[in-house]
mmCIF file of C-alpha atoms and ligand atoms in Angstrom:
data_model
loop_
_atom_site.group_PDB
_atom_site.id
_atom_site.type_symbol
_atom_site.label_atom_id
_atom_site.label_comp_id
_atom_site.label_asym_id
_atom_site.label_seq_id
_atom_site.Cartn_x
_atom_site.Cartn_y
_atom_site.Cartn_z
ATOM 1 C CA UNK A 166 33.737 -1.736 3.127
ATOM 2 C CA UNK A 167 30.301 -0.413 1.449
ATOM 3 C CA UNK A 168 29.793 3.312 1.913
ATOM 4 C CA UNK A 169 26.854 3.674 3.590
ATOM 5 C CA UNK A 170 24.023 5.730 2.034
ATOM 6 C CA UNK A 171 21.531 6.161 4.995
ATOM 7 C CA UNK A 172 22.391 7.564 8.647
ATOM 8 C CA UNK A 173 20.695 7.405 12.026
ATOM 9 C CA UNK A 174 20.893 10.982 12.395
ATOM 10 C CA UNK A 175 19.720 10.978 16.208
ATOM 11 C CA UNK A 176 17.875 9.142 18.697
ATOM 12 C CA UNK A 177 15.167 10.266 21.334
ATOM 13 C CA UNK A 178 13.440 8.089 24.283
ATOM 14 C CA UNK A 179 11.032 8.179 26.729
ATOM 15 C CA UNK A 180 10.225 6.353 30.024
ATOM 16 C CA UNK A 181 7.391 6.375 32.408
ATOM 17 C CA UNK A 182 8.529 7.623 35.612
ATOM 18 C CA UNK A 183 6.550 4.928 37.857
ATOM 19 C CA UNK A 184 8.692 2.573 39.074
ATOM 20 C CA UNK A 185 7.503 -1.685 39.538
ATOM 21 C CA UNK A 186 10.383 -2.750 41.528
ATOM 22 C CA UNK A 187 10.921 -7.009 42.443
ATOM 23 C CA UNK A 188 10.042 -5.888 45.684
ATOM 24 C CA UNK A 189 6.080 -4.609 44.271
ATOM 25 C CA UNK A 190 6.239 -7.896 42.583
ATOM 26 C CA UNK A 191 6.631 -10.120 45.944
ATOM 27 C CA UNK A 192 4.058 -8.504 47.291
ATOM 28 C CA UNK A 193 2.172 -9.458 43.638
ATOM 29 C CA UNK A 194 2.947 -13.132 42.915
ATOM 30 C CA UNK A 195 5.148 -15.953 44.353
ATOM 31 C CA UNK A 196 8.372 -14.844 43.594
ATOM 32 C CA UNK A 197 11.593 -13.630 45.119
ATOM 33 C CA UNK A 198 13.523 -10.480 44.872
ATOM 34 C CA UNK A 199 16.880 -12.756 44.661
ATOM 35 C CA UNK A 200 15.068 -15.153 42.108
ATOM 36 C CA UNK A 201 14.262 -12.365 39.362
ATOM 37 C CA UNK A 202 17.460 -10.853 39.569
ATOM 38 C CA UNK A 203 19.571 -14.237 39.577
ATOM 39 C CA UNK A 204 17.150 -15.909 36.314
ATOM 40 C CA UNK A 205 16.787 -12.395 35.049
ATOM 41 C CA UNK A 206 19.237 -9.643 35.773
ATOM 42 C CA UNK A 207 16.253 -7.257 36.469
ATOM 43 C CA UNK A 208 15.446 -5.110 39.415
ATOM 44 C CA UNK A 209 12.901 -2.977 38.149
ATOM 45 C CA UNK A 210 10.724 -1.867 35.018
ATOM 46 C CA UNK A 211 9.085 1.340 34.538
ATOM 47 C CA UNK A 212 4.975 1.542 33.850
ATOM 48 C CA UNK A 213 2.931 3.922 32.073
ATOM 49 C CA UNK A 214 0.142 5.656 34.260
ATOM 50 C CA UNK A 215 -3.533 6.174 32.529
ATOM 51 C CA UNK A 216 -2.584 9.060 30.411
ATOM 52 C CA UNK A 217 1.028 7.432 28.986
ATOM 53 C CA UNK A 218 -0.169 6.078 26.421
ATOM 54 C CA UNK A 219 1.938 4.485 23.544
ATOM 55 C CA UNK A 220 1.148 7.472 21.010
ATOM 56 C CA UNK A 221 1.899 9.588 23.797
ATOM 57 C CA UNK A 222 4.894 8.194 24.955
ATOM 58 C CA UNK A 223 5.953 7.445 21.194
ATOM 59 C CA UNK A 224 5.396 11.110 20.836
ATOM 60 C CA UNK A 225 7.585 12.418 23.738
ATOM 61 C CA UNK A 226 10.791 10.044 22.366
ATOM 62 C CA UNK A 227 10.156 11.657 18.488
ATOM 63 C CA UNK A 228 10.357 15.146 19.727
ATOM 64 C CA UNK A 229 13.234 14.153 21.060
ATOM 65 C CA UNK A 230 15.083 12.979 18.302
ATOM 66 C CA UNK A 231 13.544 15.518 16.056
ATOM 67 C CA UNK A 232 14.918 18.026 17.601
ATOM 68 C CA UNK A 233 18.049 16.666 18.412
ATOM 69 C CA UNK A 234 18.218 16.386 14.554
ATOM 70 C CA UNK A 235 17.115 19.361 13.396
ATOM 71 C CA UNK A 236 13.649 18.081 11.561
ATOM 72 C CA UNK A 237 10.296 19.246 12.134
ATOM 73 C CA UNK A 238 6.978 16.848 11.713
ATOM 74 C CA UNK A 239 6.322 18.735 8.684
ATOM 75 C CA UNK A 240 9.808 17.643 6.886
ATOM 76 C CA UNK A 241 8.831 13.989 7.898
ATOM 77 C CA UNK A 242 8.096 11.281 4.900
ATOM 78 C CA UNK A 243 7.415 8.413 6.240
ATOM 79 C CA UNK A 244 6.880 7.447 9.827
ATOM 80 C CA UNK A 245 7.266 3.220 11.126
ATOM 81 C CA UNK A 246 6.450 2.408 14.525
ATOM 82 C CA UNK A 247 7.138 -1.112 15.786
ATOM 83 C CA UNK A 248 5.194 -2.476 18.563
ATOM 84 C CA UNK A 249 3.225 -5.468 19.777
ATOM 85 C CA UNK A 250 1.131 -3.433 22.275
ATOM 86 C CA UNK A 251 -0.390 -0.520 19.837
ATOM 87 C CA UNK A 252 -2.777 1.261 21.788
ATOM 88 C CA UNK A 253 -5.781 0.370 19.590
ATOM 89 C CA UNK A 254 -6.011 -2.579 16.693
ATOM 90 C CA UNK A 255 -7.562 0.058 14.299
ATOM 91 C CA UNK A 256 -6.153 2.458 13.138
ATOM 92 C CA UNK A 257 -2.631 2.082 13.387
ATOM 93 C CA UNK A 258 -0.823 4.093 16.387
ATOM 94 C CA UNK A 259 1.435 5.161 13.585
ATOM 95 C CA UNK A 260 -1.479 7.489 12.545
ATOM 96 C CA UNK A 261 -2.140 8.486 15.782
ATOM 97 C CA UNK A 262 1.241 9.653 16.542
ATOM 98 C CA UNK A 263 1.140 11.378 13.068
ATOM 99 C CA UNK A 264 -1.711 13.285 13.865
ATOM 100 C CA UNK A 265 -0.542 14.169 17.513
ATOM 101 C CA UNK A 266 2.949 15.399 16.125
ATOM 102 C CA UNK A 267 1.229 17.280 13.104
ATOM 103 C CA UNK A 268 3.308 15.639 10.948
ATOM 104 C CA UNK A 269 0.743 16.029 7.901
ATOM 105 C CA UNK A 270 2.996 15.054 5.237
ATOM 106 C CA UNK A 271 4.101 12.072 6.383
ATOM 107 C CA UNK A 272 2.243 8.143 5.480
ATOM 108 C CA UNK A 273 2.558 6.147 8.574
ATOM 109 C CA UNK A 274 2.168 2.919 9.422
ATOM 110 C CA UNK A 275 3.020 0.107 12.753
ATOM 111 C CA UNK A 276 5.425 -3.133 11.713
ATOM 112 C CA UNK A 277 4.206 -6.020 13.989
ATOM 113 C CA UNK A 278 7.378 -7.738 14.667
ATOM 114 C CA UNK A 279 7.355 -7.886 18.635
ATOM 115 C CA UNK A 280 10.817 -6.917 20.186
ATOM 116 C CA UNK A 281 12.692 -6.599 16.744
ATOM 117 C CA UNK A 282 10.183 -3.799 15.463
ATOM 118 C CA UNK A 283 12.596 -1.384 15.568
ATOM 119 C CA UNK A 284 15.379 -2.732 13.618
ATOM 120 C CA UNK A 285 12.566 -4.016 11.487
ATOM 121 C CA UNK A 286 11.572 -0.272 11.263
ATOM 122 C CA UNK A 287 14.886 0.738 10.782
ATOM 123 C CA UNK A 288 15.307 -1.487 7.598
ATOM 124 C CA UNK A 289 12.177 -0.308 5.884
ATOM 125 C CA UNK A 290 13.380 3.216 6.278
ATOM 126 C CA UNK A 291 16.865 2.155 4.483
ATOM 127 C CA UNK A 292 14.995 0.406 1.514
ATOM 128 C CA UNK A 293 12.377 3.286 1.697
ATOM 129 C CA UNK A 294 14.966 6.274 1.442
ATOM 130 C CA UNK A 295 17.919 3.942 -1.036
ATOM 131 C CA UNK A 296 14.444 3.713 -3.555
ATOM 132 C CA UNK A 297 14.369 7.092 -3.297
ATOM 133 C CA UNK A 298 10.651 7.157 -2.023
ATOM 134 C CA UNK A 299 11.411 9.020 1.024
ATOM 135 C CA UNK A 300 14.244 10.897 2.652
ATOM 136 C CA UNK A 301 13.222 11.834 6.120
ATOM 137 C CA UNK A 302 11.759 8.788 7.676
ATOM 138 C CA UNK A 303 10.610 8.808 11.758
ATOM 139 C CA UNK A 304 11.525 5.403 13.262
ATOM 140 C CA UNK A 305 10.021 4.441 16.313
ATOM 141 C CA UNK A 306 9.585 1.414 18.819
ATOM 142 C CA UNK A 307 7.362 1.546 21.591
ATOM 143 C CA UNK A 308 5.345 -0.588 24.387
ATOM 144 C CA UNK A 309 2.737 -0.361 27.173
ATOM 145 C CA UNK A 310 3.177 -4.144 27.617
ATOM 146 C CA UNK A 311 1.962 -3.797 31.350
ATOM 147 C CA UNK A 312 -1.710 -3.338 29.448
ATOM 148 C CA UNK A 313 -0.865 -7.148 28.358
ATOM 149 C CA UNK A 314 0.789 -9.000 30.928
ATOM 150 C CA UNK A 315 -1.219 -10.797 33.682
ATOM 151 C CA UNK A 316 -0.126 -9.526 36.940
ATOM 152 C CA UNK A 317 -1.312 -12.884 38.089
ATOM 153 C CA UNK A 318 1.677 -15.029 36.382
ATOM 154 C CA UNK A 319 5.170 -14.901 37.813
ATOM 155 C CA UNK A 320 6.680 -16.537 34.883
ATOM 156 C CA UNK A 321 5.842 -13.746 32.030
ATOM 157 C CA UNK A 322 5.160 -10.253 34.563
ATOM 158 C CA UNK A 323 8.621 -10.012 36.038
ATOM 159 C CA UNK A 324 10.066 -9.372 33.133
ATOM 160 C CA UNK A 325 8.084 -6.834 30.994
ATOM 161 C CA UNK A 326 8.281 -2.857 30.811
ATOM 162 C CA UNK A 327 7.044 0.108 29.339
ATOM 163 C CA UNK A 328 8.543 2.614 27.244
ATOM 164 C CA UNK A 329 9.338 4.657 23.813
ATOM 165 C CA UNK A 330 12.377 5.021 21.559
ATOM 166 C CA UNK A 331 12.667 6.995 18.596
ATOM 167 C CA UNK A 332 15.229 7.991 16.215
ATOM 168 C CA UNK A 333 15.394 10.010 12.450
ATOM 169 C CA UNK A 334 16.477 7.565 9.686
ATOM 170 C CA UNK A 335 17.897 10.189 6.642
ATOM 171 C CA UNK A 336 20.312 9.768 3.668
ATOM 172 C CA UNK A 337 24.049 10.362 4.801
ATOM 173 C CA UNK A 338 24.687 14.198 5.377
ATOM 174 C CA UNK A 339 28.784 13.923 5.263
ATOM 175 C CA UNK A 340 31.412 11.524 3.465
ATOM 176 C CA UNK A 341 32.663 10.774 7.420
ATOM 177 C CA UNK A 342 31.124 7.264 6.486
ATOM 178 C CA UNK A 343 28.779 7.751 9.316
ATOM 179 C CA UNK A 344 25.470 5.560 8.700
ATOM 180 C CA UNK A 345 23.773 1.746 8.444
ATOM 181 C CA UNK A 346 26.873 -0.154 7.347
ATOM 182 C CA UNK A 347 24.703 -3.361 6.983
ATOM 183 C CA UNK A 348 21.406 -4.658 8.229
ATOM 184 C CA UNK A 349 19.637 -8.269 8.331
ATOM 185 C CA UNK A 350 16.328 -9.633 9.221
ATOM 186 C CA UNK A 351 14.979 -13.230 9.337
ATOM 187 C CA UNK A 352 11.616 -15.017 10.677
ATOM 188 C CA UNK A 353 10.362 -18.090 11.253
ATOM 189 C CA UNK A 354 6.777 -18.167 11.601
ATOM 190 C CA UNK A 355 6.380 -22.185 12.676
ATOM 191 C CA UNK A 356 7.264 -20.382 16.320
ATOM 192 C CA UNK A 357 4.672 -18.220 16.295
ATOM 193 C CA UNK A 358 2.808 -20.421 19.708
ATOM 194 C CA UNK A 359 5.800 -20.083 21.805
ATOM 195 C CA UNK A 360 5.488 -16.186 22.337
ATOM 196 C CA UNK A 361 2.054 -14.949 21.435
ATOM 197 C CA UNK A 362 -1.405 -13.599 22.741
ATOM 198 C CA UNK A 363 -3.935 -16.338 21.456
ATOM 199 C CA UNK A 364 -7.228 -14.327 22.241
ATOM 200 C CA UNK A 365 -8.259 -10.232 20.983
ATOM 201 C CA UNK A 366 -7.612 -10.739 17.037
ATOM 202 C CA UNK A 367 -10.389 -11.762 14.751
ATOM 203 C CA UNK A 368 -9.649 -15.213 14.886
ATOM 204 C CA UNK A 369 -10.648 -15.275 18.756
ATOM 205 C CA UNK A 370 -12.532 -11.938 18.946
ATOM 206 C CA UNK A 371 -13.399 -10.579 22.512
ATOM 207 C CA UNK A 372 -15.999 -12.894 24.475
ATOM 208 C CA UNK A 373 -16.703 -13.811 28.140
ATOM 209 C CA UNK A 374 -14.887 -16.970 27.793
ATOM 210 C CA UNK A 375 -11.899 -14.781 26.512
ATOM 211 C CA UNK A 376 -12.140 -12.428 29.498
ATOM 212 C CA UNK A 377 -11.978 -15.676 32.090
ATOM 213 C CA UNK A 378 -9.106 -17.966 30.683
ATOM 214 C CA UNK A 379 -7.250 -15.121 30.267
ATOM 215 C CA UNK A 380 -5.680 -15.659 26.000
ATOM 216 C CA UNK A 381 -5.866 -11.816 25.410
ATOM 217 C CA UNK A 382 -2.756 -11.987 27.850
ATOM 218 C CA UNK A 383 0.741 -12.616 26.384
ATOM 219 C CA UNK A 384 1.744 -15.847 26.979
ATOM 220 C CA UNK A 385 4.868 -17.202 26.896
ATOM 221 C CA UNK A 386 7.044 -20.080 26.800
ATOM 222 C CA UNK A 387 10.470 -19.131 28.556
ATOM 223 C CA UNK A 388 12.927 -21.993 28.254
ATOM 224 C CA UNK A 389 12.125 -22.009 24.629
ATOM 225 C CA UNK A 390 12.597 -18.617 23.710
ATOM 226 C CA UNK A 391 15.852 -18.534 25.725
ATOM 227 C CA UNK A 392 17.355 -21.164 23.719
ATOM 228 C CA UNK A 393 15.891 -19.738 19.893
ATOM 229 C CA UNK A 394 16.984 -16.130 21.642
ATOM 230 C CA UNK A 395 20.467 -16.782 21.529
ATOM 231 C CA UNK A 396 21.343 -19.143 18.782
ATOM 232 C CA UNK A 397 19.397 -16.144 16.248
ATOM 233 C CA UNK A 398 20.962 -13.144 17.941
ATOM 234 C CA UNK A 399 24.424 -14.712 17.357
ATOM 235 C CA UNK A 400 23.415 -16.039 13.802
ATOM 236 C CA UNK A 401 22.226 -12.222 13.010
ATOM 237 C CA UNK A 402 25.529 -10.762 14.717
ATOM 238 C CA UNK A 403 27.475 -12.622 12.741
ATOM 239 C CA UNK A 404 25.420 -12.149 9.742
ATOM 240 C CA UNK A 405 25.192 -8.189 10.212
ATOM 241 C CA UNK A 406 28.576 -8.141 10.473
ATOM 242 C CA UNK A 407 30.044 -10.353 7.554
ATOM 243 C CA UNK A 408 27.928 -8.038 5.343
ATOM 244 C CA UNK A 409 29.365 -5.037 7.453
ATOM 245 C CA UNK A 410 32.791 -6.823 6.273
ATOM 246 C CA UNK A 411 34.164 -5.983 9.555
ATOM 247 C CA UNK A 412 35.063 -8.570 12.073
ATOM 248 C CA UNK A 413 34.070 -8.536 15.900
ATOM 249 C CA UNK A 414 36.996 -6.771 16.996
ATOM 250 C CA UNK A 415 35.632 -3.738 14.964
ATOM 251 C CA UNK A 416 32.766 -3.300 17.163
ATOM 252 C CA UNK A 417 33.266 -0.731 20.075
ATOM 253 C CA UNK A 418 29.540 -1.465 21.765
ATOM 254 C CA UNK A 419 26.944 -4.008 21.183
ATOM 255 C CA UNK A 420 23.351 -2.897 21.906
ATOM 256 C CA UNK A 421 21.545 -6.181 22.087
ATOM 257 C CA UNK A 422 17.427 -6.595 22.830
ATOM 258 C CA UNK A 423 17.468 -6.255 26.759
ATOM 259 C CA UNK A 424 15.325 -9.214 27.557
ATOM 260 C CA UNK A 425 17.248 -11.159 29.775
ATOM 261 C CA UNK A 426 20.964 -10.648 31.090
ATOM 262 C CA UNK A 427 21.721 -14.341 30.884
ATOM 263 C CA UNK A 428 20.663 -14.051 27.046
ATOM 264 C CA UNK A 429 22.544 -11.449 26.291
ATOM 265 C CA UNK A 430 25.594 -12.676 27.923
ATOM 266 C CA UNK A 431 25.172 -15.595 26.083
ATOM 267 C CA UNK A 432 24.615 -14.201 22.913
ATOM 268 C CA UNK A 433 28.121 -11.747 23.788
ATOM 269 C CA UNK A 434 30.034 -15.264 24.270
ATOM 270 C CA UNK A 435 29.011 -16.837 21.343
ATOM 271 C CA UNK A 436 29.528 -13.830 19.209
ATOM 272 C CA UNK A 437 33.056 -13.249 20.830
ATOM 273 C CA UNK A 438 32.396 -10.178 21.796
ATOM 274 C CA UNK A 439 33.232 -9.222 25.761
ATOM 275 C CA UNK A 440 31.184 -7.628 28.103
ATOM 276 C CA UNK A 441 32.695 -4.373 29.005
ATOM 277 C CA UNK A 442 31.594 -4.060 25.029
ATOM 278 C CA UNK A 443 27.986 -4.906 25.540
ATOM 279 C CA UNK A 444 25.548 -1.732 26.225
ATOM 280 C CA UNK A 445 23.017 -3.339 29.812
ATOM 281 C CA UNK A 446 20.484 -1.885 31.335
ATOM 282 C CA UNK A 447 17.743 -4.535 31.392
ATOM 283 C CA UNK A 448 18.057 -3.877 35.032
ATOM 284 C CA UNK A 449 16.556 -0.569 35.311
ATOM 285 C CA UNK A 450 14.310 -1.118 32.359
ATOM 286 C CA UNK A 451 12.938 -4.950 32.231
ATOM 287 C CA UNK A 452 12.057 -6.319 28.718
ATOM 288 C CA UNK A 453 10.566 -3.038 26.668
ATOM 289 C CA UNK A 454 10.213 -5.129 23.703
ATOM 290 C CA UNK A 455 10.366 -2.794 20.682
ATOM 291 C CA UNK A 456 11.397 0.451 22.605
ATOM 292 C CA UNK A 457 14.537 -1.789 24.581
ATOM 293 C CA UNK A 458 17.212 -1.219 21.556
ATOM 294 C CA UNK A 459 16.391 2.951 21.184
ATOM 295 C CA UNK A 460 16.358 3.324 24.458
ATOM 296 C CA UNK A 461 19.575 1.512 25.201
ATOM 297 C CA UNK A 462 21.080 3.468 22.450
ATOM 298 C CA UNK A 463 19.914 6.620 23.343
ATOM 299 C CA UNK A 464 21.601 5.696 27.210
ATOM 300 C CA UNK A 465 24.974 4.660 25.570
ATOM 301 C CA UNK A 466 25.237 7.979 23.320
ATOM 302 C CA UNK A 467 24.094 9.943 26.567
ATOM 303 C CA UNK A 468 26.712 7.920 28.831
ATOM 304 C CA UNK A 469 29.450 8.347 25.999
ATOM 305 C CA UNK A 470 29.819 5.244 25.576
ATOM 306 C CA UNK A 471 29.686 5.653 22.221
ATOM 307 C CA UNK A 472 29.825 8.906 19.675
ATOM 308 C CA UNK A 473 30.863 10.233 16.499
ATOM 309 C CA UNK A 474 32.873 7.210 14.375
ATOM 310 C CA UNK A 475 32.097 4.388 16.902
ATOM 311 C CA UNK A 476 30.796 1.385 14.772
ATOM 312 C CA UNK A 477 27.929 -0.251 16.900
ATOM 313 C CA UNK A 478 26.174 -3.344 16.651
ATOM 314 C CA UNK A 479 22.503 -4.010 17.125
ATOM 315 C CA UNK A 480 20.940 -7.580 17.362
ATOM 316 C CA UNK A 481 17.333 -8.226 18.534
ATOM 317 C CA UNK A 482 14.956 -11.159 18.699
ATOM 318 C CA UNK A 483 11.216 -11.562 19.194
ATOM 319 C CA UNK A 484 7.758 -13.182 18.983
ATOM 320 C CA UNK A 485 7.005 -14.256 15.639
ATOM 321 C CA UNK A 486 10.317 -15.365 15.840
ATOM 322 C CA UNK A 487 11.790 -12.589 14.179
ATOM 323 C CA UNK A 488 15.550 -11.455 14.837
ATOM 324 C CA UNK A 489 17.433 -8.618 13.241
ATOM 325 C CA UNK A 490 20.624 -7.032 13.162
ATOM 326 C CA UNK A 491 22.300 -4.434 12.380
ATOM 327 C CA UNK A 492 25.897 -2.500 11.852
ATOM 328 C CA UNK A 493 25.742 1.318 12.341
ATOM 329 C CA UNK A 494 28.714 3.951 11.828
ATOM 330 C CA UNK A 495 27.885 6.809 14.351
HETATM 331 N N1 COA B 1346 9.704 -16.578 40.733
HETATM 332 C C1 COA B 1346 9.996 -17.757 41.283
HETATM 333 N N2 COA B 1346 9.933 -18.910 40.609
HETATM 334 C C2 COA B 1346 9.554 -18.865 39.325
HETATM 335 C C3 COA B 1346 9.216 -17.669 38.688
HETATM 336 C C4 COA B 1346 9.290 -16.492 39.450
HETATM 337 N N3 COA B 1346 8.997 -15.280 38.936
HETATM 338 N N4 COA B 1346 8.882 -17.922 37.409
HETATM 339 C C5 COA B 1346 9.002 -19.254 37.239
HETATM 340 N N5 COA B 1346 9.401 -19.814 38.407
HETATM 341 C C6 COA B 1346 9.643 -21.226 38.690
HETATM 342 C C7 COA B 1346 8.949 -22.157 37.735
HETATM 343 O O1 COA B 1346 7.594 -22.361 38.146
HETATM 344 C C8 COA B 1346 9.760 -23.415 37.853
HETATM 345 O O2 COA B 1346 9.400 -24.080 39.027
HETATM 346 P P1 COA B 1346 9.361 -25.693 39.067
HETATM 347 O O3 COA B 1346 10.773 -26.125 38.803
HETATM 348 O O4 COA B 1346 8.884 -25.973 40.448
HETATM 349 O O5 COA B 1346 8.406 -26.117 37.999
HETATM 350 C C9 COA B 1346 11.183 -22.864 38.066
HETATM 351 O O6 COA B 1346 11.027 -21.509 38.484
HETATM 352 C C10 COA B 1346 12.034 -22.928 36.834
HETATM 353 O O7 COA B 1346 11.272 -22.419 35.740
HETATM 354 P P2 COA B 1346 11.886 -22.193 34.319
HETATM 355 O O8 COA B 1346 10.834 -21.574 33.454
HETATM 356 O O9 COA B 1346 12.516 -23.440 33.850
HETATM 357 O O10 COA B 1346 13.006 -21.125 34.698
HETATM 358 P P3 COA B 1346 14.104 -20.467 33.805
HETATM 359 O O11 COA B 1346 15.435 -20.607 34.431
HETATM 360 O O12 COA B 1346 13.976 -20.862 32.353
HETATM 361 O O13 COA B 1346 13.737 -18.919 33.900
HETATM 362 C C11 COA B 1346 12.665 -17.258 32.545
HETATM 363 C C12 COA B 1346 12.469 -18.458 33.457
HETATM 364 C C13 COA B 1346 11.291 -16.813 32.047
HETATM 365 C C14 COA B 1346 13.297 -16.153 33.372
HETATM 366 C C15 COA B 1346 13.598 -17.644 31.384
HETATM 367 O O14 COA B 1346 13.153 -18.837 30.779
HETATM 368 C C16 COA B 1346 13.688 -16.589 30.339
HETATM 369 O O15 COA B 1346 14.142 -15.503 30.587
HETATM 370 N N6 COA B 1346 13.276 -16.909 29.105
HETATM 371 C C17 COA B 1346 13.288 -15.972 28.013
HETATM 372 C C18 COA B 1346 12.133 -15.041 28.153
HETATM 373 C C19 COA B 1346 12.273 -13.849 27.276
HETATM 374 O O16 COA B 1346 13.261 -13.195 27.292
HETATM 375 N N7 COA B 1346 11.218 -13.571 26.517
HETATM 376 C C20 COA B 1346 11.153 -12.468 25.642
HETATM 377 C C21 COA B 1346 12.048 -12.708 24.465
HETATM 378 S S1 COA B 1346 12.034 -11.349 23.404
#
C-alpha cells in the first residue's frame, strides 16, 4: 500500500437551522409525505434564511475545521470551494469567503463540479500540496440550492438542501499512515442536459422571457441520473479502491453523495459493501450537493462512527456528470 503524503487533518460543517419538512412540501406542490420518503428516503432538508448566505455559511463550517485543526486564515495557502449555487457569478465566493475569514495569504478560487465539488476540491489540494505549491489548503463544499429550485416542481424541490462543509487538506503530520490513500475523478460532459440550469450564464443572459419559462431554475432529469448515479459511483468505488490496493472488506464506513437512499443503496450492493457500513443521513439533510459528503463526514466522526485509523471511502456523482472517489486513512 502507497504511503500517503497528504491528510484531511479535520472537518467542520454548518447547517441552517430552518427546517422544510415533506409535510411544508404538501402544503407546496402535489406530493405526498409517504411518496418522498418511499422514492427518496428524505423527510426533511434544512434552508438558509436571508442572511445565510453561502460565504457565510461556508465561513461558519471553515472556522470549524480550522480550529479543530489548529490553523488560522493567515497560515492558509490555497482555499477551493465547490459549489453549483455560488452566491454571485463574479467574483468567485472563494474570494468572498477569503476576505470574510481574513485569510490574506491565501489564492482562492470555486471548482464547478455540482455535487462532486468537494472531492473535486479535495484532489486539487493533493496535487496542489504533492507539487509542493501549497501546504495548508482550505477545502470547502457548499449550497443554497433552495435560491435555485422552483418551489413550483415536485419532481426536482423535494429533494434539495442547504448547507456548508469544510475541512483542512495538509501534508501528513505522523508516519501513523493517516491521509488520502487514493483518489479518482472522471466526467463526461455529453450529459451535461440531463442535470443543468439552461438560463443565467452568458449564453442565455437574464431577460423577461428567462424570468417566465423559468431556465434559470435547475432542471432535472431524474430517472436518468438515477441510473448514470449508480453505475459511476460503483465504477469510482471500485476504482478508488484498486488504487487504494485494498479490497472492500477494508473499508469500515462508506460516505457516499446523499442524494437519494435508493441510490446509495444501490451503489452499496453493487460495490459489495453492506449497509450497517454506509454513513445516511439524506433524511435529515435532503440532497446538499457539494456540502452532502463534509457534512456526512463531519456526522460520522462526531457519532464515532469512525476515528483515528478507520479507512473510509468517499464516492460522489453530479451534474456535468462528474463522479469522484476517494480512499482516506483517518
Ligand atoms: N410526488 C408525487 N409524485 C411525483 C413526484 C412527487 N414529488 N415527483 C414526480 N412524481 C410522479 C411523476 O410525475 C410520475 O407520475 P406519472 O407516472 O403519472 O407520470 C411518477 O411520480 C413517477 O415519476 P418518476 O420520475 O419516474 O419517478 P422516480 O421513481 O424515478 O422518482 C426521483 C423520481 C426524482 C425521486 C428519482 O428519479 C431520483 O431520485 N432521481 C435521481 C435524482 C438525483 O438524485 N439527482 C441529483 C443527483 S446528484
Amino acid at each position: 500500500m502507497k504511503r500517503p503524503i497528504v491528510e484531511v487533518a479535520s472537518i467542520g460543517k454548518y447547517t441552517p437551522a430552518k427546517v422544510l419538512s415533506n409535510a411544508d412540501l404538501e402544503k407546496m406542490v402535489d406530493t405526498t409525505d409517504a411518496w418522498i420518503r418511499e422514492r427518496t428516503g428524505i423527510a426533511e432538508r434544512r434552508i438558509a434564511d436571508d442572511s445565510e448566505t453561502l460565504a457565510f455559511m461556508s465561513k461558519q463550517a471553515s472556522l470549524d475545521a480550522l480550529s479543530r485543526a489548529g490553523v488560522s486564515p493567515e497560515e492558509l495557502d490555497v482555499i477551493v470551494l465547490g459549489t453549483a449555487s455560488p452566491d454571485r457569478l463574479l467574483p468567485s465566493t472563494a474570494c468572498e469567503l477569503q476576505a470574510e475569514l481574513g485569510a490574506t495569504n491565501a489564492a482562492a478560487f470555486d471548482i464547478g463540479a455540482a455535487c462532486s465539488g468537494f472531492l473535486y476540491g479535495l484532489t486539487v489540494a493533493e496535487g496542489m500540496i504533492y507539487a509542493g505549491q501549497a501546504k495548508n489548503v482550505l477545502v470547502v463544499g457548499g449550497e443554497r440550492l433552495s435560491r435555485i429550485v422552483n418551489y413550483e416542481d415536485r419532481a426536482t424541490c423535494i429533494l434539495f438542501g442547504d448547507g456548508a462543509g469544510a475541512s483542512l487538506v495538509r501534508p501528513v503530520t505522523d508516519s501513523s499512515n493517516r491521509g488520502v490513500l487514493s483518489s479518482y475523478l472522471k466526467s463526461d460532459g455529453r450529459l451535461a442536459e440531463l442535470l443543468y440550469r439552461p438560463g443565467g450564464g452568458a449564453n442565455e443572459p437574464p431577460s423577461e422571457k428567462m424570468l417566465q419559462n423559468g431556465s434559470y431554475f435547475l432542471h432535472m432529469a431524474g430517472r436518468e441520473v438515477f441510473k448514470h448515479a449508480v453505475k459511476c459511483m460503483a465504477d469510482a468505488c471500485a476504482q478508488a479502491l484498486d488504487s487504494a490496493g485494498l479490497s472492500r472488506d477494508d473499508v469500515d464506513l462508506m460516505i457516499p453523495h446523499q442524494a437519494n437512499i435508493r441510490i446509495i443503496e444501490s451503489t452499496a450492493k453493487h460495490s459489495g459493501i453492506p449497509m450497517e457500513r454506509v454513513m445516511v443521513n439524506v433524511d435529515r439533510y435532503g440532497n446538499t450537493s457539494a456540502a452532502s459528503i463534509p457534512i456526512a463526514l463531519e456526522e460520522a466522526l462526531a457519532e464515532g462512527r469512525v476515528g483515528k485509523g478507520s479507512v473510509i471511502l468517499l464516492a460522489a456523482f453530479g451534474g456535468g456528470f462528474t463522479w469522484a472517489s476517494m480512499v482516506l486513512r483517518w
